[in-house]
PDB file of C-alpha atoms in Angstrom:
ATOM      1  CA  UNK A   1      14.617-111.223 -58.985  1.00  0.00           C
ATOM      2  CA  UNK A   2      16.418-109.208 -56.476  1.00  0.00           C
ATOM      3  CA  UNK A   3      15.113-110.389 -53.407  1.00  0.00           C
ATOM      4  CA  UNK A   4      14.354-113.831 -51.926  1.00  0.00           C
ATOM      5  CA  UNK A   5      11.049-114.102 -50.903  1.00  0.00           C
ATOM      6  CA  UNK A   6      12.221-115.512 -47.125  1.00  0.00           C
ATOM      7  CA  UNK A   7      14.298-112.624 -46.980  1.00  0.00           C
ATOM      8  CA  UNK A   8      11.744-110.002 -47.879  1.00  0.00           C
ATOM      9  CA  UNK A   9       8.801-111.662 -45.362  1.00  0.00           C
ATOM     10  CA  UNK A  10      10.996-111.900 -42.498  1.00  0.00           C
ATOM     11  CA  UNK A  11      12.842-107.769 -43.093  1.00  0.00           C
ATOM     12  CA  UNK A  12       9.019-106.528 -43.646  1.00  0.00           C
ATOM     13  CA  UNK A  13       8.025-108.812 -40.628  1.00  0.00           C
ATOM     14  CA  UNK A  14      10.244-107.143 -38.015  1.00  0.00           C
ATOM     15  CA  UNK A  15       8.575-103.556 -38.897  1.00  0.00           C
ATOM     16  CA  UNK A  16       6.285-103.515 -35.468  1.00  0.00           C
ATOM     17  CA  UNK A  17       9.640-104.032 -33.845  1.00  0.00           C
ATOM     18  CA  UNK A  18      11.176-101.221 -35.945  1.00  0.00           C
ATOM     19  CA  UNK A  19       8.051 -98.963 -35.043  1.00  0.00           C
ATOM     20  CA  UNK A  20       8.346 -99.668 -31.232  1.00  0.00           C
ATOM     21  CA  UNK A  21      11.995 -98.648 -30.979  1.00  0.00           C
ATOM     22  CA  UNK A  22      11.231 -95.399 -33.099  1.00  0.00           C
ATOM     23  CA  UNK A  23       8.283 -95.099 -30.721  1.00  0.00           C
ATOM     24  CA  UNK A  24       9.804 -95.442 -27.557  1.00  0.00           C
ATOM     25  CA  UNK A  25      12.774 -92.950 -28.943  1.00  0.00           C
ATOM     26  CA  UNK A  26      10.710 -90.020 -30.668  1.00  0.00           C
ATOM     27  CA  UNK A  27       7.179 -90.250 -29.061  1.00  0.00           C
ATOM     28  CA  UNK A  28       8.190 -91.089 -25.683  1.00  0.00           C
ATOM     29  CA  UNK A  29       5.871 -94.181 -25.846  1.00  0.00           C
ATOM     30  CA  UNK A  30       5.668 -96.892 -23.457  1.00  0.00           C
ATOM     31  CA  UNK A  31       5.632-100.778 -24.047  1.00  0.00           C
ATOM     32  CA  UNK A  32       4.586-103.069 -21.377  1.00  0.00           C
ATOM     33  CA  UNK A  33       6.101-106.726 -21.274  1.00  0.00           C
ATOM     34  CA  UNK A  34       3.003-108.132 -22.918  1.00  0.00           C
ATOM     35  CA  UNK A  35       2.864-105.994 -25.698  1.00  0.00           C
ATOM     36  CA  UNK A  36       6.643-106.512 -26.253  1.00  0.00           C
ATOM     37  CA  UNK A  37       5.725-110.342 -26.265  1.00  0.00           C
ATOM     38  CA  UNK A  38       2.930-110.000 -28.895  1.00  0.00           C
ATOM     39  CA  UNK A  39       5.276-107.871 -30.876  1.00  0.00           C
ATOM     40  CA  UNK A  40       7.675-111.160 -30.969  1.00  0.00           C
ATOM     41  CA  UNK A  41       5.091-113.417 -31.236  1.00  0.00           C
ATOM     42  CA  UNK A  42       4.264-111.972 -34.608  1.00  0.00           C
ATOM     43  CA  UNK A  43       7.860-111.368 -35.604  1.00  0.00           C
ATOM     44  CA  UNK A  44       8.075-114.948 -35.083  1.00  0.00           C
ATOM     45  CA  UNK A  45       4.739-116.101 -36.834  1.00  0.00           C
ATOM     46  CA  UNK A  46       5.889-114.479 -39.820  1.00  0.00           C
ATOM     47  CA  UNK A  47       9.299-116.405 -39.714  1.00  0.00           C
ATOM     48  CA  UNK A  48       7.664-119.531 -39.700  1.00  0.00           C
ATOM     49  CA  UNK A  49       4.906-118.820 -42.154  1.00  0.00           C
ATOM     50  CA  UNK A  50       7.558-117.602 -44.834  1.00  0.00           C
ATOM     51  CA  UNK A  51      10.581-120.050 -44.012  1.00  0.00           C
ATOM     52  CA  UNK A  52       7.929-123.110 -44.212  1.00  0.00           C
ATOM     53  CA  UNK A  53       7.131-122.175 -47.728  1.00  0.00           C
ATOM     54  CA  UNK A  54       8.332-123.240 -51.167  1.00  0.00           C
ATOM     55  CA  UNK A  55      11.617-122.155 -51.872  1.00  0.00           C
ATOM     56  CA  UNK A  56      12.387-120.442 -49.004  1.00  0.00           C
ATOM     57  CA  UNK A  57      15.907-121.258 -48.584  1.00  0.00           C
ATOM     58  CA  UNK A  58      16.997-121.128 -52.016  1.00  0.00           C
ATOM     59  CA  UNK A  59      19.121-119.200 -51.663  1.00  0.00           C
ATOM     60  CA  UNK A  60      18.000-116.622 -54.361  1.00  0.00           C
ATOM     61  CA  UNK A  61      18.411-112.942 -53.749  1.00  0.00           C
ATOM     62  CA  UNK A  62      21.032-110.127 -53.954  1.00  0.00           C
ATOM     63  CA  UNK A  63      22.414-107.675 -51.819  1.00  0.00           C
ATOM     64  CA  UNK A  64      20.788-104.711 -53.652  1.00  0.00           C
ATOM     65  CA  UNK A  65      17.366-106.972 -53.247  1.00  0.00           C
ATOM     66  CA  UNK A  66      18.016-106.506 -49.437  1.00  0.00           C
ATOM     67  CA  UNK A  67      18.909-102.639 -49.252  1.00  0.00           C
ATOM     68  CA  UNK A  68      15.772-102.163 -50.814  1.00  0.00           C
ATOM     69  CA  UNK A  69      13.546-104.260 -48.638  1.00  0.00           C
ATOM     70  CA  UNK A  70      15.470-102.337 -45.578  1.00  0.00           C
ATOM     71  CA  UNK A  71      14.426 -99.245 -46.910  1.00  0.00           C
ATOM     72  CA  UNK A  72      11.173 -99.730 -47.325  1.00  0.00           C
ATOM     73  CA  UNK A  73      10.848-100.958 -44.180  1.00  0.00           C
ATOM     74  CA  UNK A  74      12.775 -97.966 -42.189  1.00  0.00           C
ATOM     75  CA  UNK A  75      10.013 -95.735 -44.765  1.00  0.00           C
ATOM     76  CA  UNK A  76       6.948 -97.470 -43.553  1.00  0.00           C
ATOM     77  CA  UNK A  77       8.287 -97.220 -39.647  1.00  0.00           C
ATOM     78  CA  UNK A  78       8.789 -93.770 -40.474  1.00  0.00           C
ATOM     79  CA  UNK A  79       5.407 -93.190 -41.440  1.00  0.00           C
ATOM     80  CA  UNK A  80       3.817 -95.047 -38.288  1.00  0.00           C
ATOM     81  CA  UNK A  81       5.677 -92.713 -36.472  1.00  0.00           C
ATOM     82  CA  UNK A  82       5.451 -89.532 -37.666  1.00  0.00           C
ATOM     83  CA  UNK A  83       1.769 -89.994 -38.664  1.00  0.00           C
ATOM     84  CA  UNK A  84       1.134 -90.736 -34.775  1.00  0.00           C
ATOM     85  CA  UNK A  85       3.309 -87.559 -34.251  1.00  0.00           C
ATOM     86  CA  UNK A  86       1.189 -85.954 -36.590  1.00  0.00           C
ATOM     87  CA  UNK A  87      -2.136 -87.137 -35.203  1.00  0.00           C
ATOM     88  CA  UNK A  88      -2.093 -84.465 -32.432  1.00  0.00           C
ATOM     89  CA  UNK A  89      -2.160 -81.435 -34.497  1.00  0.00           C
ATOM     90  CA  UNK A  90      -4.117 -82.584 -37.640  1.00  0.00           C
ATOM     91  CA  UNK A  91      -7.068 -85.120 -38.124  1.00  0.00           C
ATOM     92  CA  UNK A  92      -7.252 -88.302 -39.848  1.00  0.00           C
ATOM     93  CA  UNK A  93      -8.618 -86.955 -43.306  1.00  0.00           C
ATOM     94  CA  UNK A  94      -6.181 -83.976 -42.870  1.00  0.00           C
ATOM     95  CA  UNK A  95      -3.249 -86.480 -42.781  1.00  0.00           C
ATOM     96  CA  UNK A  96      -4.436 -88.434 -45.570  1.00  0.00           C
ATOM     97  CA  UNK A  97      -4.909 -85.614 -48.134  1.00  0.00           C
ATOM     98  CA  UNK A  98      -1.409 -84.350 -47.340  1.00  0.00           C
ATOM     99  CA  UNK A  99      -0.197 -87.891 -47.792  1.00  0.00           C
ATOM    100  CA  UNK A 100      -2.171 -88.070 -51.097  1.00  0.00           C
ATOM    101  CA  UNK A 101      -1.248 -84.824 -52.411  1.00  0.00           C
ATOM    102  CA  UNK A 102       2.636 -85.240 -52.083  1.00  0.00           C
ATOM    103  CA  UNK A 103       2.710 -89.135 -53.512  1.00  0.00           C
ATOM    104  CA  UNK A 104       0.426 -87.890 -56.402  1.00  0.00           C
ATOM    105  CA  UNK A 105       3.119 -84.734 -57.413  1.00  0.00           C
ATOM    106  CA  UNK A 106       6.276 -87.066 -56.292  1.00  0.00           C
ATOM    107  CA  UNK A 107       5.173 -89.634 -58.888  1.00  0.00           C
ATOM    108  CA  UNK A 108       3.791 -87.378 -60.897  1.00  0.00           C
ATOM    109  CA  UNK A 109       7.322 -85.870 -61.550  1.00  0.00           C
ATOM    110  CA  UNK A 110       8.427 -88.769 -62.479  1.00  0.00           C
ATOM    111  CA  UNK A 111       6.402 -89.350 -65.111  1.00  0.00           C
ATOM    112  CA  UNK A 112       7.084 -86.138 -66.369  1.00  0.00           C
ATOM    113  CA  UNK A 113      10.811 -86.883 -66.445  1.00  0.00           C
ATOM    114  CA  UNK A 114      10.277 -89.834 -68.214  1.00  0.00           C
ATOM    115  CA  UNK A 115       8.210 -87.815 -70.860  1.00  0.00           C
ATOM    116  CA  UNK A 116      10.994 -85.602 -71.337  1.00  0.00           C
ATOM    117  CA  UNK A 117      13.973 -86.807 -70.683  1.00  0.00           C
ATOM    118  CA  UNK A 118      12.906 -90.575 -71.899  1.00  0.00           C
ATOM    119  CA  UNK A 119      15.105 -92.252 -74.357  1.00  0.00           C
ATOM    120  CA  UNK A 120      13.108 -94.914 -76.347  1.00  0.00           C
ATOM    121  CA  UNK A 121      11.716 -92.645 -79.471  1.00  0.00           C
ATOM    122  CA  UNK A 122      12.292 -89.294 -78.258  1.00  0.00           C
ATOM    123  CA  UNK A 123      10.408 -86.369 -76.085  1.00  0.00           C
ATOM    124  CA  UNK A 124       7.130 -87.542 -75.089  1.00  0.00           C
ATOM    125  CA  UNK A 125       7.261 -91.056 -76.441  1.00  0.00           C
ATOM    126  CA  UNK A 126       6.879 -92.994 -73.205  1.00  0.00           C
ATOM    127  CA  UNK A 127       3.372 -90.798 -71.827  1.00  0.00           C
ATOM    128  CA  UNK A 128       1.635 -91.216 -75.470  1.00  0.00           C
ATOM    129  CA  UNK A 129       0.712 -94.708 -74.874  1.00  0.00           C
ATOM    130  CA  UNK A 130      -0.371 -93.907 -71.653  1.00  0.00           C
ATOM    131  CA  UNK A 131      -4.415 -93.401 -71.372  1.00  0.00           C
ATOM    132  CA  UNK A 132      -4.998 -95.714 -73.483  1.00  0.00           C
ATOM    133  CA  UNK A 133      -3.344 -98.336 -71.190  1.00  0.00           C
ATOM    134  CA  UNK A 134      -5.114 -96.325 -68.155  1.00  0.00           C
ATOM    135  CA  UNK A 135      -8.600 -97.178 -69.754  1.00  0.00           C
ATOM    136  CA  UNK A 136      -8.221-100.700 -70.891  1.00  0.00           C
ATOM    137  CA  UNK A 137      -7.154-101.209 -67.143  1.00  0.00           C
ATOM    138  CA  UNK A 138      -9.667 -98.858 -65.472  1.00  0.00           C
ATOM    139  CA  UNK A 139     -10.436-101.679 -62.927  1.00  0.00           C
ATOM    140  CA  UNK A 140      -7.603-102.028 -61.404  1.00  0.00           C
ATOM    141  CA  UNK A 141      -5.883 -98.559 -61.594  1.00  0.00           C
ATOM    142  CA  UNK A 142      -9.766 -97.471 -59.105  1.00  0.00           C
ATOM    143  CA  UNK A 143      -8.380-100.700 -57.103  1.00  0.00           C
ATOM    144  CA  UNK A 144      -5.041 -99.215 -56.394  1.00  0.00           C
ATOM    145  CA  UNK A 145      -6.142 -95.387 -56.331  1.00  0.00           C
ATOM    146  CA  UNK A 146      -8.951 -95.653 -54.159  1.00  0.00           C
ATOM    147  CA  UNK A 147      -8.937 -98.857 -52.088  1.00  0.00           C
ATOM    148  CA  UNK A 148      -5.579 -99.502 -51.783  1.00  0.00           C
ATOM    149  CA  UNK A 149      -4.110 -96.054 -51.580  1.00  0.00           C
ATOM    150  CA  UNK A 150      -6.955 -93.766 -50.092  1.00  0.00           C
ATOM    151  CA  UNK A 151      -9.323 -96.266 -48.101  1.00  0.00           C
ATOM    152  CA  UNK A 152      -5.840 -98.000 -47.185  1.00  0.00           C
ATOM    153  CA  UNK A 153      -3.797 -94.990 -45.748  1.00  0.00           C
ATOM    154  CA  UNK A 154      -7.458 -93.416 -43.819  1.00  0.00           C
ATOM    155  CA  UNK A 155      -7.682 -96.225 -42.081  1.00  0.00           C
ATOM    156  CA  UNK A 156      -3.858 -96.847 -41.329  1.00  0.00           C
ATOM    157  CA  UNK A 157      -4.596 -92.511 -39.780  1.00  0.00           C
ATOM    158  CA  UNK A 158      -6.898 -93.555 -37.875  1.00  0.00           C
ATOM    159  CA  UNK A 159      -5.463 -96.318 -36.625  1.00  0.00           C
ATOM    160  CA  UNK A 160      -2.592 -94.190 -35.463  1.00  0.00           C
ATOM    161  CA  UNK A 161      -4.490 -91.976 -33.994  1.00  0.00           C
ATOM    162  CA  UNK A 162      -6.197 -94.125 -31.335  1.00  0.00           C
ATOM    163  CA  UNK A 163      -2.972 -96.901 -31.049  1.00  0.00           C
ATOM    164  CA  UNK A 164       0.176 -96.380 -30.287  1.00  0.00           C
ATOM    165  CA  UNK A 165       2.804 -96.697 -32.861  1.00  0.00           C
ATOM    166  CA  UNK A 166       4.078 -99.873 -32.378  1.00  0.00           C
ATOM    167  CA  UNK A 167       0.177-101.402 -31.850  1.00  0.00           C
ATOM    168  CA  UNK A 168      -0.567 -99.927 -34.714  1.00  0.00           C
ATOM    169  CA  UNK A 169       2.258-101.478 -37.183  1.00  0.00           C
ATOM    170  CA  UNK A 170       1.502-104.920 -35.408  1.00  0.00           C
ATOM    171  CA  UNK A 171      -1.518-105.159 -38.179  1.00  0.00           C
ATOM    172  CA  UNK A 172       0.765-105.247 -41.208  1.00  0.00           C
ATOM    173  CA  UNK A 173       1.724-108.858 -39.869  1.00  0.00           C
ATOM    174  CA  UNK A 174      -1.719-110.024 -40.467  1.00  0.00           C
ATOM    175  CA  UNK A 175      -0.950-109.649 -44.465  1.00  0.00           C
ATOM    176  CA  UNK A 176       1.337-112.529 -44.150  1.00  0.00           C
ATOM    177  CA  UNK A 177      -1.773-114.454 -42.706  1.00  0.00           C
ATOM    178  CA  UNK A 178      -4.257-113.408 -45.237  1.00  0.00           C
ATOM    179  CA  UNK A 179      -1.739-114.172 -48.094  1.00  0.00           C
ATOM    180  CA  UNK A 180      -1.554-117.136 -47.018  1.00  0.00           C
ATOM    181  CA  UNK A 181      -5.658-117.389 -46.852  1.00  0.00           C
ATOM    182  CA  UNK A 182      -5.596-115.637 -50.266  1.00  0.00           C
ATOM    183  CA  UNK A 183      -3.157-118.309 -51.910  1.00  0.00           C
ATOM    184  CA  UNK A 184      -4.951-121.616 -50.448  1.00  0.00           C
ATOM    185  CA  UNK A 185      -8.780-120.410 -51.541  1.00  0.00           C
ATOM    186  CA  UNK A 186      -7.895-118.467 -54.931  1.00  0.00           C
ATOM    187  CA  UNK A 187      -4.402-120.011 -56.323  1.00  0.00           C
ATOM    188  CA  UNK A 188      -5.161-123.435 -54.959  1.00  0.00           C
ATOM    189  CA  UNK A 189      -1.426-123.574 -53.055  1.00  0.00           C
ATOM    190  CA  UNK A 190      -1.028-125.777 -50.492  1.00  0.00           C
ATOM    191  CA  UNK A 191      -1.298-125.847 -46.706  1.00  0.00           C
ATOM    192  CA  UNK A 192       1.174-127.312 -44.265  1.00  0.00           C
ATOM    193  CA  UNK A 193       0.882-127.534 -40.431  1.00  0.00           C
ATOM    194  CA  UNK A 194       3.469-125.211 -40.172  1.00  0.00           C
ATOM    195  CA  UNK A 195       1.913-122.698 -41.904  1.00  0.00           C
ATOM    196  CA  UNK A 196      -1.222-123.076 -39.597  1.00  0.00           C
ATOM    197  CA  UNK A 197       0.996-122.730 -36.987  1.00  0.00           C
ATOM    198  CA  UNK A 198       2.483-119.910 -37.825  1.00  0.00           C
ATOM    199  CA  UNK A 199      -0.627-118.239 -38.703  1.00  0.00           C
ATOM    200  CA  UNK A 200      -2.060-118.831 -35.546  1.00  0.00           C
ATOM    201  CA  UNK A 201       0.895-117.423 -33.686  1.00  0.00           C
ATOM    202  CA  UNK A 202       0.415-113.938 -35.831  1.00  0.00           C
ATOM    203  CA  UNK A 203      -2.597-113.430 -34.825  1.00  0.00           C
ATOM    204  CA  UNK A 204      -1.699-114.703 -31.200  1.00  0.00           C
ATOM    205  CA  UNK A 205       0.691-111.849 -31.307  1.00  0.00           C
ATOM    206  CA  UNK A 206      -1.567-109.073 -32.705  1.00  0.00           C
ATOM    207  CA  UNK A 207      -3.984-109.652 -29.867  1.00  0.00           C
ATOM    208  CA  UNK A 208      -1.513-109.742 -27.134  1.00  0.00           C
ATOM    209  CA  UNK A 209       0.277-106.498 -28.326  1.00  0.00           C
ATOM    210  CA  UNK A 210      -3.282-104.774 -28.493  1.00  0.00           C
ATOM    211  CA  UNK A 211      -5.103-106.498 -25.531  1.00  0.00           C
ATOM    212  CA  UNK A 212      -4.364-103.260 -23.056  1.00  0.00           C
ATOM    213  CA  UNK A 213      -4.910-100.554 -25.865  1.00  0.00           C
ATOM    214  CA  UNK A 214      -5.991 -97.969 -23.631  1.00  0.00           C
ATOM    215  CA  UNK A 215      -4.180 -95.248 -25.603  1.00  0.00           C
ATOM    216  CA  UNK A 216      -5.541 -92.354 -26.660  1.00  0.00           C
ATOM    217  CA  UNK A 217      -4.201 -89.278 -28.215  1.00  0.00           C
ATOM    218  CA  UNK A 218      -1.090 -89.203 -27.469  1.00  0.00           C
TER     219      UNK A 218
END
């Protein structure tokens, strides 16, 4: 386990602040006191959720844990941004087949490295096992390819298109709130006041950052 999971919530919780700095530096975009304050708001609301939950200061985590959690968060502020950038030359579907397209031959040369370069059992060893896992598991690899990756990333174009940046990333805080949702109705985990309030003060923020969205392209 390389990361803590109070570290990870709260590093993936600052992204909308991320975004808006990258925003206001590269786009030129403006953010009004009120959006600034629902941008904290659900900074803050993700604090609370994660740091009120099981475990949370345990202490767990290494330093390697961390670098990667930065990363991915500087990756998915760079994609808010440049897909905004992006949104005045090239529509929504446009953006998403590019973004398709590369991830499929990126990870596709992976596996293809691993086929021939792979260790365990020689040259193609590690692909041969692979359709059969792909079928047994057809469920969730259509989850992931379609809903997750194509319907997910359309929507997060569109978004981008009609929002600014930063208004835009302030969404991703609402998957702290519906993991929460997620864990109390499915997993049966339990629900503390704190929790509730920080939930509430995620959404709180999402609505003030986006309550003068009159932004259009950009």
């Amino acid at each position: 386990r390389e990361s803590a999971t109070s570290t990870a919530g709260i590093i993936l919780g600052a992204l909308p602040a991320l975004v808006a700095i990258l925003g206001v530096l590269t786009l030129g975009e403006k953010t009004t006191k009120l959006q600034s304050l629902g941008l904290a708001l659900s900074v803050g609301g993700v604090a609370i959720v994660v740091l009120s939950g099981p475990g949370a200061l345990a202490g767990e985590g290494t330093l390697r844990g961390a670098l990667f959690l930065i990363g991915s968060m500087l990756s998915a502020a760079l994609f808010n941004v440049l897909s905004r950038k992006a949104s005045r030359s090239f529509t929504d579907v446009e953006r998403t087949f590019a973004i398709m397209w590369i991830g499929a031959i990126a990870f596709g040369l992976v596996v293809l490295a691993k086929a021939l370069f792979g260790s365990a059992g020689g040259a193609g060893s590690p692909v041969e096992p692979l359709l059969p896992r792909v079928l047994s598991a057809w469920r969730a690899v259509a989850y992931l390819g379609i809903l997750s990756s194509i319907v997910a990333f359309f929507c997060m174009n569109c978004t981008l298109t009609r929002l600014k940046a930063s208004q835009s990333a302030v969404f991703a805080n609402l998957v702290t709130v519906i993991t929460v949702v997620a864990g109390v109705t499915l997993r049966g985990e339990p629900f503390d006041l704190p929790q509730a309030l920080g939930a509430v003060v995620i959404v709180a923020g999402v609505w003030i950052a986006n309550r003068q969205s009159g932004t259009g392209k950009a």
